[in-house]
PDB file of N, CA and C in Angstrom:
ATOM      1  N   UNK A   1     118.140 173.933 100.545  1.00 64.00           N
ATOM      2  CA  UNK A   1     117.110 173.158  99.902  1.00 64.00           C
ATOM      3  C   UNK A   1     116.193 172.593 100.995  1.00 64.00           C
ATOM      4  N   UNK A   2     114.895 172.712 100.766  1.00 79.00           N
ATOM      5  CA  UNK A   2     113.937 172.270 101.770  1.00 79.00           C
ATOM      6  C   UNK A   2     112.902 171.376 101.122  1.00 79.00           C
ATOM      7  N   UNK A   3     112.616 170.277 101.767  1.00 80.00           N
ATOM      8  CA  UNK A   3     111.597 169.350 101.304  1.00 80.00           C
ATOM      9  C   UNK A   3     110.250 169.829 101.809  1.00 80.00           C
ATOM     10  N   UNK A   4     109.314 170.090 100.891  1.00 86.00           N
ATOM     11  CA  UNK A   4     108.021 170.623 101.287  1.00 86.00           C
ATOM     12  C   UNK A   4     106.891 169.619 101.176  1.00 86.00           C
ATOM     13  N   UNK A   5     106.939 168.756 100.161  1.00 87.00           N
ATOM     14  CA  UNK A   5     105.846 167.817  99.950  1.00 87.00           C
ATOM     15  C   UNK A   5     106.410 166.461  99.565  1.00 87.00           C
ATOM     16  N   UNK A   6     105.802 165.401 100.121  1.00 85.00           N
ATOM     17  CA  UNK A   6     106.233 164.032  99.853  1.00 85.00           C
ATOM     18  C   UNK A   6     105.015 163.230  99.407  1.00 85.00           C
ATOM     19  N   UNK A   7     105.179 162.459  98.339  1.00 81.00           N
ATOM     20  CA  UNK A   7     104.133 161.549  97.883  1.00 81.00           C
ATOM     21  C   UNK A   7     104.509 160.144  98.323  1.00 81.00           C
ATOM     22  N   UNK A   8     103.608 159.467  99.005  1.00 82.00           N
ATOM     23  CA  UNK A   8     103.881 158.112  99.468  1.00 82.00           C
ATOM     24  C   UNK A   8     102.811 157.168  98.949  1.00 82.00           C
ATOM     25  N   UNK A   9     103.160 155.899  98.892  1.00 76.00           N
ATOM     26  CA  UNK A   9     102.254 154.859  98.443  1.00 76.00           C
ATOM     27  C   UNK A   9     101.206 154.597  99.515  1.00 76.00           C
ATOM     28  N   UNK A  10     100.093 154.015  99.122  1.00 76.00           N
ATOM     29  CA  UNK A  10      99.021 153.746 100.082  1.00 76.00           C
ATOM     30  C   UNK A  10      99.394 152.686 101.105  1.00 76.00           C
ATOM     31  N   UNK A  11     100.497 151.980 100.893  1.00 76.00           N
ATOM     32  CA  UNK A  11     100.928 150.962 101.841  1.00 76.00           C
ATOM     33  C   UNK A  11     101.594 151.526 103.089  1.00 76.00           C
ATOM     34  N   UNK A  12     101.958 152.817 103.084  1.00 78.00           N
ATOM     35  CA  UNK A  12     102.599 153.408 104.247  1.00 78.00           C
ATOM     36  C   UNK A  12     101.592 153.629 105.363  1.00 78.00           C
ATOM     37  N   UNK A  13     102.058 153.516 106.571  1.00 78.00           N
ATOM     38  CA  UNK A  13     101.200 153.650 107.742  1.00 78.00           C
ATOM     39  C   UNK A  13     101.059 155.115 108.151  1.00 78.00           C
ATOM     40  N   UNK A  14     100.223 155.374 109.106  1.00 84.00           N
ATOM     41  CA  UNK A  14      99.965 156.723 109.592  1.00 84.00           C
ATOM     42  C   UNK A  14     101.198 157.346 110.248  1.00 84.00           C
ATOM     43  N   UNK A  15     102.141 156.522 110.681  1.00 86.00           N
ATOM     44  CA  UNK A  15     103.342 157.056 111.340  1.00 86.00           C
ATOM     45  C   UNK A  15     104.134 157.956 110.401  1.00 86.00           C
ATOM     46  N   UNK A  16     104.103 157.674 109.104  1.00 88.00           N
ATOM     47  CA  UNK A  16     104.813 158.498 108.136  1.00 88.00           C
ATOM     48  C   UNK A  16     104.184 159.890 108.063  1.00 88.00           C
ATOM     49  N   UNK A  17     102.876 159.950 108.095  1.00 88.00           N
ATOM     50  CA  UNK A  17     102.177 161.236 108.045  1.00 88.00           C
ATOM     51  C   UNK A  17     102.457 162.040 109.315  1.00 88.00           C
ATOM     52  N   UNK A  18     102.445 161.372 110.451  1.00 90.00           N
ATOM     53  CA  UNK A  18     102.728 162.044 111.724  1.00 90.00           C
ATOM     54  C   UNK A  18     104.167 162.545 111.749  1.00 90.00           C
ATOM     55  N   UNK A  19     105.101 161.714 111.290  1.00 90.00           N
ATOM     56  CA  UNK A  19     106.514 162.123 111.263  1.00 90.00           C
ATOM     57  C   UNK A  19     106.703 163.317 110.332  1.00 90.00           C
ATOM     58  N   UNK A  20     106.018 163.301 109.177  1.00 89.00           N
ATOM     59  CA  UNK A  20     106.096 164.439 108.265  1.00 89.00           C
ATOM     60  C   UNK A  20     105.536 165.702 108.881  1.00 89.00           C
ATOM     61  N   UNK A  21     104.446 165.578 109.622  1.00 90.00           N
ATOM     62  CA  UNK A  21     103.852 166.749 110.274  1.00 90.00           C
ATOM     63  C   UNK A  21     104.794 167.331 111.333  1.00 90.00           C
ATOM     64  N   UNK A  22     105.521 166.470 112.038  1.00 92.00           N
ATOM     65  CA  UNK A  22     106.484 166.954 113.033  1.00 92.00           C
ATOM     66  C   UNK A  22     107.617 167.737 112.382  1.00 92.00           C
ATOM     67  N   UNK A  23     107.978 167.361 111.147  1.00 91.00           N
ATOM     68  CA  UNK A  23     109.052 168.041 110.426  1.00 91.00           C
ATOM     69  C   UNK A  23     108.533 169.144 109.510  1.00 91.00           C
ATOM     70  N   UNK A  24     107.242 169.447 109.593  1.00 91.00           N
ATOM     71  CA  UNK A  24     106.589 170.467 108.770  1.00 91.00           C
ATOM     72  C   UNK A  24     106.693 170.131 107.278  1.00 91.00           C
ATOM     73  N   UNK A  25     106.437 168.852 106.955  1.00 90.00           N
ATOM     74  CA  UNK A  25     106.445 168.366 105.578  1.00 90.00           C
ATOM     75  C   UNK A  25     105.046 167.841 105.272  1.00 90.00           C
ATOM     76  N   UNK A  26     104.503 168.280 104.132  1.00 91.00           N
ATOM     77  CA  UNK A  26     103.185 167.824 103.704  1.00 91.00           C
ATOM     78  C   UNK A  26     103.331 166.433 103.090  1.00 91.00           C
ATOM     79  N   UNK A  27     102.709 165.432 103.689  1.00 90.00           N
ATOM     80  CA  UNK A  27     102.762 164.052 103.203  1.00 90.00           C
ATOM     81  C   UNK A  27     101.416 163.717 102.576  1.00 90.00           C
ATOM     82  N   UNK A  28     101.448 163.375 101.273  1.00 86.00           N
ATOM     83  CA  UNK A  28     100.223 163.033 100.568  1.00 86.00           C
ATOM     84  C   UNK A  28     100.264 161.560 100.190  1.00 86.00           C
ATOM     85  N   UNK A  29      99.223 160.823 100.580  1.00 84.00           N
ATOM     86  CA  UNK A  29      99.119 159.408 100.254  1.00 84.00           C
ATOM     87  C   UNK A  29      98.417 159.296  98.905  1.00 84.00           C
ATOM     88  N   UNK A  30      99.096 158.693  97.924  1.00 78.00           N
ATOM     89  CA  UNK A  30      98.519 158.511  96.597  1.00 78.00           C
ATOM     90  C   UNK A  30      97.798 157.169  96.586  1.00 78.00           C
ATOM     91  N   UNK A  31      96.500 157.228  96.413  1.00 76.00           N
ATOM     92  CA  UNK A  31      95.680 156.016  96.421  1.00 76.00           C
ATOM     93  C   UNK A  31      95.270 155.664  95.001  1.00 76.00           C
ATOM     94  N   UNK A  32      94.999 154.394  94.794  1.00 75.00           N
ATOM     95  CA  UNK A  32      94.546 153.939  93.481  1.00 75.00           C
ATOM     96  C   UNK A  32      93.113 154.392  93.232  1.00 75.00           C
ATOM     97  N   UNK A  33      92.819 154.598  91.965  1.00 74.00           N
ATOM     98  CA  UNK A  33      91.467 154.957  91.567  1.00 74.00           C
ATOM     99  C   UNK A  33      90.591 153.710  91.633  1.00 74.00           C
ATOM    100  N   UNK A  34      89.481 153.727  92.381  1.00 74.00           N
ATOM    101  CA  UNK A  34      88.642 152.528  92.492  1.00 74.00           C
ATOM    102  C   UNK A  34      88.074 152.062  91.145  1.00 74.00           C
ATOM    103  N   UNK A  35      87.932 152.971  90.186  1.00 74.00           N
ATOM    104  CA  UNK A  35      87.403 152.593  88.870  1.00 74.00           C
ATOM    105  C   UNK A  35      88.394 151.741  88.080  1.00 74.00           C
ATOM    106  N   UNK A  36      89.672 151.786  88.438  1.00 72.00           N
ATOM    107  CA  UNK A  36      90.702 151.040  87.712  1.00 72.00           C
ATOM    108  C   UNK A  36      90.942 149.647  88.281  1.00 72.00           C
ATOM    109  N   UNK A  37      90.178 149.228  89.281  1.00 72.00           N
ATOM    110  CA  UNK A  37      90.377 147.907  89.880  1.00 72.00           C
ATOM    111  C   UNK A  37      90.092 146.816  88.857  1.00 72.00           C
ATOM    112  N   UNK A  38      90.974 145.840  88.758  1.00 73.00           N
ATOM    113  CA  UNK A  38      90.782 144.704  87.886  1.00 73.00           C
ATOM    114  C   UNK A  38      91.162 144.950  86.438  1.00 73.00           C
ATOM    115  N   UNK A  39      91.762 146.096  86.103  1.00 74.00           N
ATOM    116  CA  UNK A  39      92.138 146.396  84.727  1.00 74.00           C
ATOM    117  C   UNK A  39      93.579 146.035  84.423  1.00 74.00           C
ATOM    118  N   UNK A  40      94.307 145.488  85.368  1.00 75.00           N
ATOM    119  CA  UNK A  40      95.726 145.198  85.160  1.00 75.00           C
ATOM    120  C   UNK A  40      96.568 146.397  85.554  1.00 75.00           C
ATOM    121  N   UNK A  41      97.660 146.610  84.812  1.00 72.00           N
ATOM    122  CA  UNK A  41      98.563 147.713  85.137  1.00 72.00           C
ATOM    123  C   UNK A  41      97.989 149.023  84.622  1.00 72.00           C
ATOM    124  N   UNK A  42      97.766 149.951  85.552  1.00 72.00           N
ATOM    125  CA  UNK A  42      97.314 151.295  85.207  1.00 72.00           C
ATOM    126  C   UNK A  42      98.244 152.264  85.927  1.00 72.00           C
ATOM    127  N   UNK A  43      99.065 153.033  85.178  1.00 70.00           N
ATOM    128  CA  UNK A  43      99.981 153.958  85.850  1.00 70.00           C
ATOM    129  C   UNK A  43      99.222 155.063  86.578  1.00 70.00           C
ATOM    130  N   UNK A  44      99.622 155.329  87.793  1.00 71.00           N
ATOM    131  CA  UNK A  44      99.007 156.386  88.583  1.00 71.00           C
ATOM    132  C   UNK A  44      99.720 157.696  88.253  1.00 71.00           C
ATOM    133  N   UNK A  45      99.000 158.785  87.994  1.00 71.00           N
ATOM    134  CA  UNK A  45      99.621 160.015  87.518  1.00 71.00           C
ATOM    135  C   UNK A  45     100.715 160.562  88.433  1.00 71.00           C
ATOM    136  N   UNK A  46     100.470 160.653  89.722  1.00 72.00           N
ATOM    137  CA  UNK A  46     101.474 161.230  90.616  1.00 72.00           C
ATOM    138  C   UNK A  46     102.612 160.259  90.885  1.00 72.00           C
ATOM    139  N   UNK A  47     102.319 158.976  90.950  1.00 70.00           N
ATOM    140  CA  UNK A  47     103.368 157.995  91.182  1.00 70.00           C
ATOM    141  C   UNK A  47     104.266 157.882  89.965  1.00 70.00           C
ATOM    142  N   UNK A  48     103.728 158.155  88.784  1.00 72.00           N
ATOM    143  CA  UNK A  48     104.510 158.057  87.563  1.00 72.00           C
ATOM    144  C   UNK A  48     105.648 159.075  87.556  1.00 72.00           C
ATOM    145  N   UNK A  49     105.444 160.241  88.153  1.00 74.00           N
ATOM    146  CA  UNK A  49     106.482 161.262  88.233  1.00 74.00           C
ATOM    147  C   UNK A  49     107.674 160.734  89.020  1.00 74.00           C
ATOM    148  N   UNK A  50     107.399 160.065  90.114  1.00 71.00           N
ATOM    149  CA  UNK A  50     108.474 159.514  90.949  1.00 71.00           C
ATOM    150  C   UNK A  50     109.229 158.425  90.184  1.00 71.00           C
ATOM    151  N   UNK A  51     108.506 157.538  89.519  1.00 75.00           N
ATOM    152  CA  UNK A  51     109.153 156.470  88.756  1.00 75.00           C
ATOM    153  C   UNK A  51     109.992 157.034  87.617  1.00 75.00           C
ATOM    154  N   UNK A  52     109.503 158.079  86.966  1.00 78.00           N
ATOM    155  CA  UNK A  52     110.258 158.696  85.877  1.00 78.00           C
ATOM    156  C   UNK A  52     111.540 159.332  86.402  1.00 78.00           C
ATOM    157  N   UNK A  53     111.462 159.987  87.549  1.00 79.00           N
ATOM    158  CA  UNK A  53     112.651 160.598  88.142  1.00 79.00           C
ATOM    159  C   UNK A  53     113.673 159.539  88.514  1.00 79.00           C
ATOM    160  N   UNK A  54     113.226 158.455  89.149  1.00 77.00           N
ATOM    161  CA  UNK A  54     114.150 157.377  89.495  1.00 77.00           C
ATOM    162  C   UNK A  54     114.760 156.753  88.250  1.00 77.00           C
ATOM    163  N   UNK A  55     113.976 156.608  87.189  1.00 80.00           N
ATOM    164  CA  UNK A  55     114.486 156.026  85.950  1.00 80.00           C
ATOM    165  C   UNK A  55     115.558 156.878  85.302  1.00 80.00           C
ATOM    166  N   UNK A  56     115.361 158.204  85.284  1.00 82.00           N
ATOM    167  CA  UNK A  56     116.378 159.058  84.674  1.00 82.00           C
ATOM    168  C   UNK A  56     117.634 159.128  85.531  1.00 82.00           C
ATOM    169  N   UNK A  57     117.487 159.019  86.839  1.00 83.00           N
ATOM    170  CA  UNK A  57     118.678 159.007  87.691  1.00 83.00           C
ATOM    171  C   UNK A  57     119.481 157.717  87.513  1.00 83.00           C
ATOM    172  N   UNK A  58     118.791 156.612  87.225  1.00 82.00           N
ATOM    173  CA  UNK A  58     119.484 155.335  87.051  1.00 82.00           C
ATOM    174  C   UNK A  58     120.284 155.276  85.748  1.00 82.00           C
ATOM    175  N   UNK A  59     120.099 156.254  84.862  1.00 82.00           N
ATOM    176  CA  UNK A  59     120.914 156.314  83.649  1.00 82.00           C
ATOM    177  C   UNK A  59     122.367 156.685  83.964  1.00 82.00           C
ATOM    178  N   UNK A  60     122.597 157.225  85.146  1.00 81.00           N
ATOM    179  CA  UNK A  60     123.961 157.565  85.561  1.00 81.00           C
ATOM    180  C   UNK A  60     124.618 156.319  86.162  1.00 81.00           C
ATOM    181  N   UNK A  61     125.769 155.994  85.642  1.00 77.00           N
ATOM    182  CA  UNK A  61     126.440 154.729  85.976  1.00 77.00           C
ATOM    183  C   UNK A  61     126.699 154.582  87.475  1.00 77.00           C
ATOM    184  N   UNK A  62     127.096 155.647  88.130  1.00 75.00           N
ATOM    185  CA  UNK A  62     127.440 155.536  89.554  1.00 75.00           C
ATOM    186  C   UNK A  62     126.226 155.297  90.443  1.00 75.00           C
ATOM    187  N   UNK A  63     125.036 155.571  89.950  1.00 77.00           N
ATOM    188  CA  UNK A  63     123.841 155.350  90.756  1.00 77.00           C
ATOM    189  C   UNK A  63     123.200 153.993  90.488  1.00 77.00           C
ATOM    190  N   UNK A  64     123.662 153.307  89.432  1.00 73.00           N
ATOM    191  CA  UNK A  64     123.067 152.014  89.088  1.00 73.00           C
ATOM    192  C   UNK A  64     123.461 150.931  90.091  1.00 73.00           C
ATOM    193  N   UNK A  65     124.603 151.081  90.711  1.00 74.00           N
ATOM    194  CA  UNK A  65     125.066 150.132  91.730  1.00 74.00           C
ATOM    195  C   UNK A  65     125.440 150.918  92.987  1.00 74.00           C
ATOM    196  N   UNK A  66     125.474 150.249  94.089  1.00 71.00           N
ATOM    197  CA  UNK A  66     125.830 150.900  95.343  1.00 71.00           C
ATOM    198  C   UNK A  66     127.326 150.761  95.570  1.00 71.00           C
ATOM    199  N   UNK A  67     128.072 151.773  95.137  1.00 71.00           N
ATOM    200  CA  UNK A  67     129.522 151.758  95.307  1.00 71.00           C
ATOM    201  C   UNK A  67     129.954 152.377  96.624  1.00 71.00           C
ATOM    202  N   UNK A  68     129.150 153.264  97.168  1.00 70.00           N
ATOM    203  CA  UNK A  68     129.555 154.054  98.328  1.00 70.00           C
ATOM    204  C   UNK A  68     129.040 153.437  99.623  1.00 70.00           C
ATOM    205  N   UNK A  69     129.834 153.604 100.653  1.00 79.00           N
ATOM    206  CA  UNK A  69     129.460 153.064 101.962  1.00 79.00           C
ATOM    207  C   UNK A  69     128.860 154.141 102.869  1.00 79.00           C
ATOM    208  N   UNK A  70     129.082 155.401 102.529  1.00 81.00           N
ATOM    209  CA  UNK A  70     128.582 156.489 103.364  1.00 81.00           C
ATOM    210  C   UNK A  70     127.345 157.110 102.725  1.00 81.00           C
ATOM    211  N   UNK A  71     126.281 157.320 103.485  1.00 81.00           N
ATOM    212  CA  UNK A  71     125.047 157.893 102.931  1.00 81.00           C
ATOM    213  C   UNK A  71     125.238 159.298 102.355  1.00 81.00           C
ATOM    214  N   UNK A  72     126.110 160.109 102.964  1.00 83.00           N
ATOM    215  CA  UNK A  72     126.290 161.467 102.449  1.00 83.00           C
ATOM    216  C   UNK A  72     126.953 161.459 101.069  1.00 83.00           C
ATOM    217  N   UNK A  73     127.817 160.480 100.807  1.00 81.00           N
ATOM    218  CA  UNK A  73     128.430 160.361  99.495  1.00 81.00           C
ATOM    219  C   UNK A  73     127.384 159.963  98.460  1.00 81.00           C
ATOM    220  N   UNK A  74     126.513 159.031  98.806  1.00 79.00           N
ATOM    221  CA  UNK A  74     125.443 158.630  97.897  1.00 79.00           C
ATOM    222  C   UNK A  74     124.502 159.801  97.621  1.00 79.00           C
ATOM    223  N   UNK A  75     124.186 160.575  98.652  1.00 82.00           N
ATOM    224  CA  UNK A  75     123.298 161.726  98.475  1.00 82.00           C
ATOM    225  C   UNK A  75     123.930 162.771  97.559  1.00 82.00           C
ATOM    226  N   UNK A  76     125.235 162.963  97.685  1.00 84.00           N
ATOM    227  CA  UNK A  76     125.893 163.941  96.814  1.00 84.00           C
ATOM    228  C   UNK A  76     125.892 163.467  95.369  1.00 84.00           C
ATOM    229  N   UNK A  77     125.998 162.173  95.141  1.00 84.00           N
ATOM    230  CA  UNK A  77     125.950 161.651  93.762  1.00 84.00           C
ATOM    231  C   UNK A  77     124.559 161.836  93.154  1.00 84.00           C
ATOM    232  N   UNK A  78     123.511 161.697  93.961  1.00 84.00           N
ATOM    233  CA  UNK A  78     122.154 161.945  93.472  1.00 84.00           C
ATOM    234  C   UNK A  78     122.005 163.417  93.103  1.00 84.00           C
ATOM    235  N   UNK A  79     122.556 164.314  93.916  1.00 87.00           N
ATOM    236  CA  UNK A  79     122.497 165.751  93.604  1.00 87.00           C
ATOM    237  C   UNK A  79     123.239 166.064  92.310  1.00 87.00           C
ATOM    238  N   UNK A  80     124.406 165.460  92.111  1.00 88.00           N
ATOM    239  CA  UNK A  80     125.170 165.674  90.871  1.00 88.00           C
ATOM    240  C   UNK A  80     124.402 165.137  89.669  1.00 88.00           C
ATOM    241  N   UNK A  81     123.788 163.982  89.804  1.00 88.00           N
ATOM    242  CA  UNK A  81     123.022 163.406  88.690  1.00 88.00           C
ATOM    243  C   UNK A  81     121.805 164.276  88.370  1.00 88.00           C
ATOM    244  N   UNK A  82     121.132 164.780  89.390  1.00 87.00           N
ATOM    245  CA  UNK A  82     119.981 165.662  89.164  1.00 87.00           C
ATOM    246  C   UNK A  82     120.411 166.952  88.489  1.00 87.00           C
ATOM    247  N   UNK A  83     121.545 167.491  88.894  1.00 90.00           N
ATOM    248  CA  UNK A  83     122.074 168.708  88.270  1.00 90.00           C
ATOM    249  C   UNK A  83     122.413 168.453  86.804  1.00 90.00           C
ATOM    250  N   UNK A  84     123.009 167.299  86.515  1.00 88.00           N
ATOM    251  CA  UNK A  84     123.336 166.965  85.132  1.00 88.00           C
ATOM    252  C   UNK A  84     122.076 166.827  84.289  1.00 88.00           C
ATOM    253  N   UNK A  85     121.033 166.220  84.846  1.00 85.00           N
ATOM    254  CA  UNK A  85     119.765 166.091  84.117  1.00 85.00           C
ATOM    255  C   UNK A  85     119.143 167.456  83.833  1.00 85.00           C
ATOM    256  N   UNK A  86     119.160 168.340  84.842  1.00 87.00           N
ATOM    257  CA  UNK A  86     118.593 169.674  84.637  1.00 87.00           C
ATOM    258  C   UNK A  86     119.391 170.458  83.607  1.00 87.00           C
ATOM    259  N   UNK A  87     120.717 170.373  83.673  1.00 89.00           N
ATOM    260  CA  UNK A  87     121.560 171.088  82.713  1.00 89.00           C
ATOM    261  C   UNK A  87     121.318 170.578  81.291  1.00 89.00           C
ATOM    262  N   UNK A  88     121.162 169.268  81.143  1.00 84.00           N
ATOM    263  CA  UNK A  88     120.893 168.707  79.820  1.00 84.00           C
ATOM    264  C   UNK A  88     119.555 169.197  79.285  1.00 84.00           C
ATOM    265  N   UNK A  89     118.547 169.248  80.132  1.00 82.00           N
ATOM    266  CA  UNK A  89     117.226 169.706  79.687  1.00 82.00           C
ATOM    267  C   UNK A  89     117.223 171.181  79.329  1.00 82.00           C
ATOM    268  N   UNK A  90     118.036 171.968  80.011  1.00 87.00           N
ATOM    269  CA  UNK A  90     118.093 173.408  79.725  1.00 87.00           C
ATOM    270  C   UNK A  90     118.888 173.722  78.467  1.00 87.00           C
ATOM    271  N   UNK A  91     119.847 172.883  78.107  1.00 86.00           N
ATOM    272  CA  UNK A  91     120.740 173.215  76.997  1.00 86.00           C
ATOM    273  C   UNK A  91     120.369 172.560  75.682  1.00 86.00           C
ATOM    274  N   UNK A  92     119.635 171.462  75.690  1.00 73.00           N
ATOM    275  CA  UNK A  92     119.268 170.808  74.434  1.00 73.00           C
ATOM    276  C   UNK A  92     117.753 170.678  74.357  1.00 73.00           C
ATOM    277  N   UNK A  93     117.166 170.976  73.188  1.00 72.00           N
ATOM    278  CA  UNK A  93     115.712 170.878  73.087  1.00 72.00           C
ATOM    279  C   UNK A  93     115.203 169.443  73.179  1.00 72.00           C
ATOM    280  N   UNK A  94     115.912 168.490  72.565  1.00 64.00           N
ATOM    281  CA  UNK A  94     115.542 167.081  72.665  1.00 64.00           C
ATOM    282  C   UNK A  94     116.815 166.276  72.854  1.00 64.00           C
ATOM    283  N   UNK A  95     116.767 165.206  73.612  1.00 57.00           N
ATOM    284  CA  UNK A  95     117.966 164.378  73.771  1.00 57.00           C
ATOM    285  C   UNK A  95     118.403 163.789  72.428  1.00 57.00           C
ATOM    286  N   UNK A  96     119.691 163.792  72.182  1.00 59.00           N
ATOM    287  CA  UNK A  96     120.234 163.339  70.902  1.00 59.00           C
ATOM    288  C   UNK A  96     120.021 161.839  70.696  1.00 59.00           C
ATOM    289  N   UNK A  97     120.019 161.046  71.751  1.00 61.00           N
ATOM    290  CA  UNK A  97     119.923 159.599  71.583  1.00 61.00           C
ATOM    291  C   UNK A  97     118.562 159.173  71.043  1.00 61.00           C
ATOM    292  N   UNK A  98     117.524 159.991  71.224  1.00 58.00           N
ATOM    293  CA  UNK A  98     116.206 159.614  70.705  1.00 58.00           C
ATOM    294  C   UNK A  98     116.142 159.739  69.188  1.00 58.00           C
ATOM    295  N   UNK A  99     116.961 160.611  68.612  1.00 59.00           N
ATOM    296  CA  UNK A  99     116.942 160.772  67.162  1.00 59.00           C
ATOM    297  C   UNK A  99     117.564 159.592  66.441  1.00 59.00           C
ATOM    298  N   UNK A 100     118.504 158.903  67.082  1.00 60.00           N
ATOM    299  CA  UNK A 100     119.217 157.811  66.415  1.00 60.00           C
ATOM    300  C   UNK A 100     118.608 156.451  66.669  1.00 60.00           C
ATOM    301  N   UNK A 101     117.721 156.334  67.648  1.00 57.00           N
ATOM    302  CA  UNK A 101     117.121 155.041  67.975  1.00 57.00           C
ATOM    303  C   UNK A 101     115.980 154.761  67.002  1.00 57.00           C
ATOM    304  N   UNK A 102     116.037 153.572  66.359  1.00 57.00           N
ATOM    305  CA  UNK A 102     114.967 153.191  65.435  1.00 57.00           C
ATOM    306  C   UNK A 102     113.766 152.654  66.186  1.00 57.00           C
ATOM    307  N   UNK A 103     112.663 152.533  65.506  1.00 54.00           N
ATOM    308  CA  UNK A 103     111.461 151.980  66.118  1.00 54.00           C
ATOM    309  C   UNK A 103     111.616 150.493  66.318  1.00 54.00           C
ATOM    310  N   UNK A 104     111.018 149.972  67.371  1.00 53.00           N
ATOM    311  CA  UNK A 104     111.092 148.536  67.657  1.00 53.00           C
ATOM    312  C   UNK A 104     110.292 147.777  66.613  1.00 53.00           C
ATOM    313  N   UNK A 105     110.820 146.634  66.205  1.00 47.00           N
ATOM    314  CA  UNK A 105     110.150 145.842  65.173  1.00 47.00           C
ATOM    315  C   UNK A 105     109.033 145.026  65.750  1.00 47.00           C
TER     316      UNK A 105
END
């Protein structure tokens, strides 16, 4: 598995871009749209993908808290959770829990 492209927030410094270039990784800085200034919360399209991925991974109990002391163990749990998410998406057309949840009052 190879990391090819990374999306970073506009708060990151140029050192991240240089470090990515040294590792042959394309680093893209996602900036806010100037037209959206002063409108309150406006989700950014590319940043929303990252937030959605983190949100679905947090549905797995072992990733909600930091139980592991070794980084490689934590990384393997993220891989297992991602595999479970992909398998669920490939095998069921829609998640079953959405059918049983009523609309908010």
